[in-house]
Short mmCIF file of C-alpha atoms in Angstrom, two decimals:
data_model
loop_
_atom_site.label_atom_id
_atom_site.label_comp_id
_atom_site.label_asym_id
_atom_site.label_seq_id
_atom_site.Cartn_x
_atom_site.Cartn_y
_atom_site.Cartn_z
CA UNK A 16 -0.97 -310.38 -24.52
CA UNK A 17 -2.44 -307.88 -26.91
CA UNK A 18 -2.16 -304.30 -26.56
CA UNK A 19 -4.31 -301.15 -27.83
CA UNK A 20 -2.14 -298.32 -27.92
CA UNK A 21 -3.52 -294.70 -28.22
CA UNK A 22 -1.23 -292.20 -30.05
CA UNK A 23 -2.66 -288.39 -29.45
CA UNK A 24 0.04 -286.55 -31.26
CA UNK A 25 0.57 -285.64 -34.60
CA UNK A 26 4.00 -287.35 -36.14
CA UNK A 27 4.77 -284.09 -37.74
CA UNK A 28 5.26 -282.13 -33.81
CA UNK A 29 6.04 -285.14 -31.56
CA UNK A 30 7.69 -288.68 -32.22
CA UNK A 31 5.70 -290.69 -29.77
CA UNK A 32 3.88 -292.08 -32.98
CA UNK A 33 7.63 -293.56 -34.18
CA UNK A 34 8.27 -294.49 -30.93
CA UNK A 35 4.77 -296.40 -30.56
CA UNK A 36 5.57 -298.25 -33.67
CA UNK A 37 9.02 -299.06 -32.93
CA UNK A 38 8.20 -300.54 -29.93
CA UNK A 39 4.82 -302.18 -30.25
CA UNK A 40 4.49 -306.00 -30.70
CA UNK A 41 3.55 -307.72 -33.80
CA UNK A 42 -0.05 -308.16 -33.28
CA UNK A 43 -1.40 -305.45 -31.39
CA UNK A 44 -3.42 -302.57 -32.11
CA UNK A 45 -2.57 -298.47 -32.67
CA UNK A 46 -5.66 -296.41 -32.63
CA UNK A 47 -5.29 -292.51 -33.45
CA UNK A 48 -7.20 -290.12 -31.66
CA UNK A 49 -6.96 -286.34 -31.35
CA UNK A 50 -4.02 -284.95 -33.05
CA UNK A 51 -2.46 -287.92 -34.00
CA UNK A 52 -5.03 -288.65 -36.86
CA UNK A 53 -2.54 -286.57 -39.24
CA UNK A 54 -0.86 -289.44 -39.42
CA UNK A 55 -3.37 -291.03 -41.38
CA UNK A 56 -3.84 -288.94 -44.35
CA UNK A 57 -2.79 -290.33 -47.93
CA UNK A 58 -0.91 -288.29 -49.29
CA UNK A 59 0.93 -286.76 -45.91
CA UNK A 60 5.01 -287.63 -45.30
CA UNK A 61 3.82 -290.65 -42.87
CA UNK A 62 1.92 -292.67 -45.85
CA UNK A 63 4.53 -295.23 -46.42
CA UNK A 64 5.57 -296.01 -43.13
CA UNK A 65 1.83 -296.49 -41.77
CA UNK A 66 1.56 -299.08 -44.74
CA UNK A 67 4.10 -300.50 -43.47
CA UNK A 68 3.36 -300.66 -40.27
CA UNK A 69 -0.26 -302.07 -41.09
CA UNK A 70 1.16 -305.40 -42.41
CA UNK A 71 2.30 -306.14 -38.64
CA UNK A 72 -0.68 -304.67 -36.71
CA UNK A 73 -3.92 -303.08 -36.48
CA UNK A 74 -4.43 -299.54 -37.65
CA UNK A 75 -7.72 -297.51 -36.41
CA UNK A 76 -8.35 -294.03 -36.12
CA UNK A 77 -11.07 -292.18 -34.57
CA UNK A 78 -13.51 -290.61 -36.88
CA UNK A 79 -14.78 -287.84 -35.06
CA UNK A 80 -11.20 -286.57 -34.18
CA UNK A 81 -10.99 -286.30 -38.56
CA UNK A 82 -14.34 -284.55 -38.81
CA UNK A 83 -12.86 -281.88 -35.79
CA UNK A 84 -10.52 -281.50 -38.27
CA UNK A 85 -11.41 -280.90 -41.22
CA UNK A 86 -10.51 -284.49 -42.63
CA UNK A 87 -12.74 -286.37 -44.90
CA UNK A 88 -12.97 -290.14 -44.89
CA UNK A 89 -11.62 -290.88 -47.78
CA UNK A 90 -8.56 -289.35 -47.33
CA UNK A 91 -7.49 -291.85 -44.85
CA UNK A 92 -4.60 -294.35 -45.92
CA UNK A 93 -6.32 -297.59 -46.77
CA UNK A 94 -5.90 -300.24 -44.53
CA UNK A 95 -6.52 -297.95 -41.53
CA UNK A 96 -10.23 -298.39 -39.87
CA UNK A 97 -12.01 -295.45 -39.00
CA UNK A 98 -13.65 -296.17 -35.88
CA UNK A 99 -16.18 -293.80 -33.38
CA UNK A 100 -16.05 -293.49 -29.53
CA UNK A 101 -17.91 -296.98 -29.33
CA UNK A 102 -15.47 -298.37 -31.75
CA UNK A 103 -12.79 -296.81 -29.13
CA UNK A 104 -14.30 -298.76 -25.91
CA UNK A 105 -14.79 -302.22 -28.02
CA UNK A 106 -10.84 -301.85 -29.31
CA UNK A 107 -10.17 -301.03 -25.42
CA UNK A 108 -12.07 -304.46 -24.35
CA UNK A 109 -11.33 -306.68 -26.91
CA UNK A 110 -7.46 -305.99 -26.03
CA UNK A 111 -5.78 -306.89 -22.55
CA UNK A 112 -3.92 -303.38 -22.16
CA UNK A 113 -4.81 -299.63 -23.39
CA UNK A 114 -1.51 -298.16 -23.61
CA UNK A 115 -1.38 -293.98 -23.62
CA UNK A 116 1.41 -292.76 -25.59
CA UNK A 117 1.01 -289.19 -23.80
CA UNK B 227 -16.22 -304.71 -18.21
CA UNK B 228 -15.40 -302.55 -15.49
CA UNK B 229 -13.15 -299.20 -17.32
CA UNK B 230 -11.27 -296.97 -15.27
CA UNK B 231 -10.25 -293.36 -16.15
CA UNK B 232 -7.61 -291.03 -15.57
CA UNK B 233 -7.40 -287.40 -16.91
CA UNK B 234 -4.24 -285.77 -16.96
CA UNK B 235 -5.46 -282.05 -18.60
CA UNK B 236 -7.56 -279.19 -17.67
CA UNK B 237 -10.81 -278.49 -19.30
CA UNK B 238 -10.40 -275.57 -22.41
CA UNK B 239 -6.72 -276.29 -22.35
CA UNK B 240 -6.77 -280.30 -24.22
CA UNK B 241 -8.86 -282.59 -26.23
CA UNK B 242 -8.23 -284.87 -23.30
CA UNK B 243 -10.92 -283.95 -20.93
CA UNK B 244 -13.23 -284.21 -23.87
CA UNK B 245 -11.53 -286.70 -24.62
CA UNK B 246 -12.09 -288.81 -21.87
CA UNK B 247 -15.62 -288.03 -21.31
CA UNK B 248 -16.55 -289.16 -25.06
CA UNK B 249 -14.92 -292.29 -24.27
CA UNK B 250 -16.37 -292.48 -20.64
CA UNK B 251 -19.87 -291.76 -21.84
CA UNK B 252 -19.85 -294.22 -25.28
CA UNK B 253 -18.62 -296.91 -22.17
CA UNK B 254 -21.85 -296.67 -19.99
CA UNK B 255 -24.00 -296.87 -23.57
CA UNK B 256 -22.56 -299.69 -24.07
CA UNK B 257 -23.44 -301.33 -20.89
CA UNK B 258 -19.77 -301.19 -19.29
CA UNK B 259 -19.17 -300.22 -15.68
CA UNK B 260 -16.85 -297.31 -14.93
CA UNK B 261 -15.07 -298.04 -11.67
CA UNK B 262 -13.96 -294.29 -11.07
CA UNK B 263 -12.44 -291.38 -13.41
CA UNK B 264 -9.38 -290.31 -11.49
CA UNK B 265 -8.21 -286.71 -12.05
CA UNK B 266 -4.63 -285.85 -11.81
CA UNK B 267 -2.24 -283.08 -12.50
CA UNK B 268 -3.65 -280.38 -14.30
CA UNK B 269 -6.85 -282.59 -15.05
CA UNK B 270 -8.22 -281.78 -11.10
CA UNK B 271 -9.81 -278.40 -13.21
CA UNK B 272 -12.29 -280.28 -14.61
CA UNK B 273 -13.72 -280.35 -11.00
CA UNK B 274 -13.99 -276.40 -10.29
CA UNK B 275 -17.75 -275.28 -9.91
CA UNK B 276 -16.72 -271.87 -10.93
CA UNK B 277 -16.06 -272.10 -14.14
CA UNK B 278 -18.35 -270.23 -16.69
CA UNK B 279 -18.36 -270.88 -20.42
CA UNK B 280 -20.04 -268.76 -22.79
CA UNK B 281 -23.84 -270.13 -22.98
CA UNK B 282 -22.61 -271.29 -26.80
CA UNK B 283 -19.41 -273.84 -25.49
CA UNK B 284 -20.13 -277.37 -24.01
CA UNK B 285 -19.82 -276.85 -20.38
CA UNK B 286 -17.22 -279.47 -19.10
CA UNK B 287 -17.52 -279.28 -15.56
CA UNK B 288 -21.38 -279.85 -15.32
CA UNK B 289 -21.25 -281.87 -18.03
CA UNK B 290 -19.12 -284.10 -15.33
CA UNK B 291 -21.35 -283.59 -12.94
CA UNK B 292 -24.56 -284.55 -15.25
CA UNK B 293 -22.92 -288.01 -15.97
CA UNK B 294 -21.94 -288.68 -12.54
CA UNK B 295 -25.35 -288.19 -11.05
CA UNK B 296 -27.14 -290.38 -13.76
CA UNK B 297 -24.54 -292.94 -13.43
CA UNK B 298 -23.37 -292.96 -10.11
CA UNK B 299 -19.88 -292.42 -11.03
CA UNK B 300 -17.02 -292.02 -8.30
CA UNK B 301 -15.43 -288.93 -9.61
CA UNK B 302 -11.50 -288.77 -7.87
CA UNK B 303 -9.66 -285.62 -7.51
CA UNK B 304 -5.99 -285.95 -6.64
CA UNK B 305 -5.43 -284.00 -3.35
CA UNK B 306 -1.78 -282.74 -3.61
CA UNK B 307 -3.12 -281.89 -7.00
CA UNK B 308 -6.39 -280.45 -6.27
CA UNK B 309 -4.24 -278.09 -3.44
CA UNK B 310 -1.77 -277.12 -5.67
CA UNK B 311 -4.30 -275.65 -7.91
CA UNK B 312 -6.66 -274.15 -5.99
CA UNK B 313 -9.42 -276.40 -5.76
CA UNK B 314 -11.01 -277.21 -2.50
CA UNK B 315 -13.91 -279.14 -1.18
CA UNK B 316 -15.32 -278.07 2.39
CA UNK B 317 -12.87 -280.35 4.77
CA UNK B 318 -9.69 -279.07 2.97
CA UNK B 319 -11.09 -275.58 2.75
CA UNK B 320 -11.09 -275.82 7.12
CA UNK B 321 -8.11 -277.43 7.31
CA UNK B 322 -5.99 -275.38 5.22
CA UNK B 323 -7.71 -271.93 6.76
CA UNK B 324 -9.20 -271.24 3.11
CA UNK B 325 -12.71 -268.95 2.96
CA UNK B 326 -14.31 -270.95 0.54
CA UNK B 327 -14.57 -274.02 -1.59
CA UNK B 328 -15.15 -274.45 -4.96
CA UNK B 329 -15.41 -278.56 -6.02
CA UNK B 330 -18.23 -279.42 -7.97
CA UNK B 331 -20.81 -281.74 -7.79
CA UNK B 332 -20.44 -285.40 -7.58
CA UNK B 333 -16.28 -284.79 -7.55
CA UNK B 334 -14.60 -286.08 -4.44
CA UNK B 335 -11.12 -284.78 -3.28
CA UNK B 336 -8.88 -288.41 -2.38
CA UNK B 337 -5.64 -289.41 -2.29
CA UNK B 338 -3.07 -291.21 -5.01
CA UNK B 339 -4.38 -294.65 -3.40
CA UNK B 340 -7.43 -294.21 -5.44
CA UNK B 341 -5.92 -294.15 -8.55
CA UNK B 342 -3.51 -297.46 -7.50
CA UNK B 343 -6.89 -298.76 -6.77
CA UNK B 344 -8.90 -297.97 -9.95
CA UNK B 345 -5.90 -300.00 -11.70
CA UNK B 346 -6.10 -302.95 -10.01
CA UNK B 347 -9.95 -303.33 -9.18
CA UNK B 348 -10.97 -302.40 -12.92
CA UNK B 349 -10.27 -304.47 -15.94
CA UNK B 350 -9.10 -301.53 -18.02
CA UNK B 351 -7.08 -298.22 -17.55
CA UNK B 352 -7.53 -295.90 -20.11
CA UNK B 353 -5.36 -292.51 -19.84
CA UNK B 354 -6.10 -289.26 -21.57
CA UNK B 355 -3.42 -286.54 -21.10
CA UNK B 356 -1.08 -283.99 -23.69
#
């Protein structure tokens, strides 16, 4: 069973990002939306660990939720895949679950 | 595939009511079906006519309404919800003793079953909340 899991927060005012990859199966898929696209940024505190955490699973992050921000492309960690809202509804049926980490 | 919905935040308040209709909108582009968008908690805003953004801001409740009436979408307000907060349709409006009522077009006011129903009839639940 594969999973998409959606983290919304950033990692630097909630842990449900830590919590998402502590608990999330080998395998499966973490796409950040909204706020929790900090997490993706070279450079930022998270860097290592989402490296890391890309060898086991899937990394995506929405691309319009950077550009609300402020965040150019290429300042996201390689390895992650910037993906759009149509990007978001093929990740959510190509996987068996879409798990909210609200 | 058939997606359904549920939207946890008011409209103005969270990126999850845009959220959900970015999502909701790239899904019927693609060709998917959208069973129902079920809104819960503070999410049952999205459904009050009344609101008035300035002429500049998206408007998120007709903007709702807009993709429910070119899609035929089953838009589900949560009734304990909906009553906590103030948002009535014309049958809760008479039988709570209210003056008027307020829900906007193409949103229905049901119960929890809907939602229980939505998860089991469509092939995907996606959740947008804080």
């Amino acid at each position: 069973m594969s999973i998409l899991h959606t983290v919304n927060k950033s990692p630097f005012e909630k842990n449900s990002l830590d919590s998402c990859l502590s608990l999330a199966k080998e395998g499966s898929a973490v796409l950040l939306i909204e706020d929790g696209i900090f997490a993706a940024l070279k450079g930022a505190a998270k860097e290592a660990q989402m490296k890391e955490a890309s060898q086991k699973m899937k990394l995506y992050v929405l691309g319009p939720d950077l550009k609300a921000r402020g965040m150019a492309e290429d300042r996201v960690i390689e390895g992650i895949e910037i993906v759009d809202y149509a990007g978001f509804v093929d990740l959510a049926a190509s996987h068996d679950k879409v798990n909210a980490w609200v | 595939m058939k997606f359904a919905i549920q939207v946890n935040e008011g409209p103005y308040q969270h990126q999850a009511a845009d959220s959900a209709y970015q999502f909701t909108k790239a899904a019927l582009e693609k060709g998917h079906e959208i069973f129902r968008v079920f809104f819960y908690h503070d999410g049952v805003n999205n459904a009050t006519k009344l609101t008035t953004p300035p002429q500049d801001d998206r408007n998120i409740v007709n903007r709702w309404s807009e993709l429910a009436a070119q899609h035929e979408l089953d838009l589900v307000v949560c009734v304990a919800a909906a009553q906590r907060r103030g948002i009535v349709d014309e049958g809760e409006a008479k039988r709570n003793g209210k003056d008027a009522e307020n829900i906007a077009p193409g949103f229905r006011i049901s119960g929890l079953g809907q939602l229980v129903e939505a998860g089991i009839q469509a092939d995907r639940l996606v959740v947008f909340g804080d």
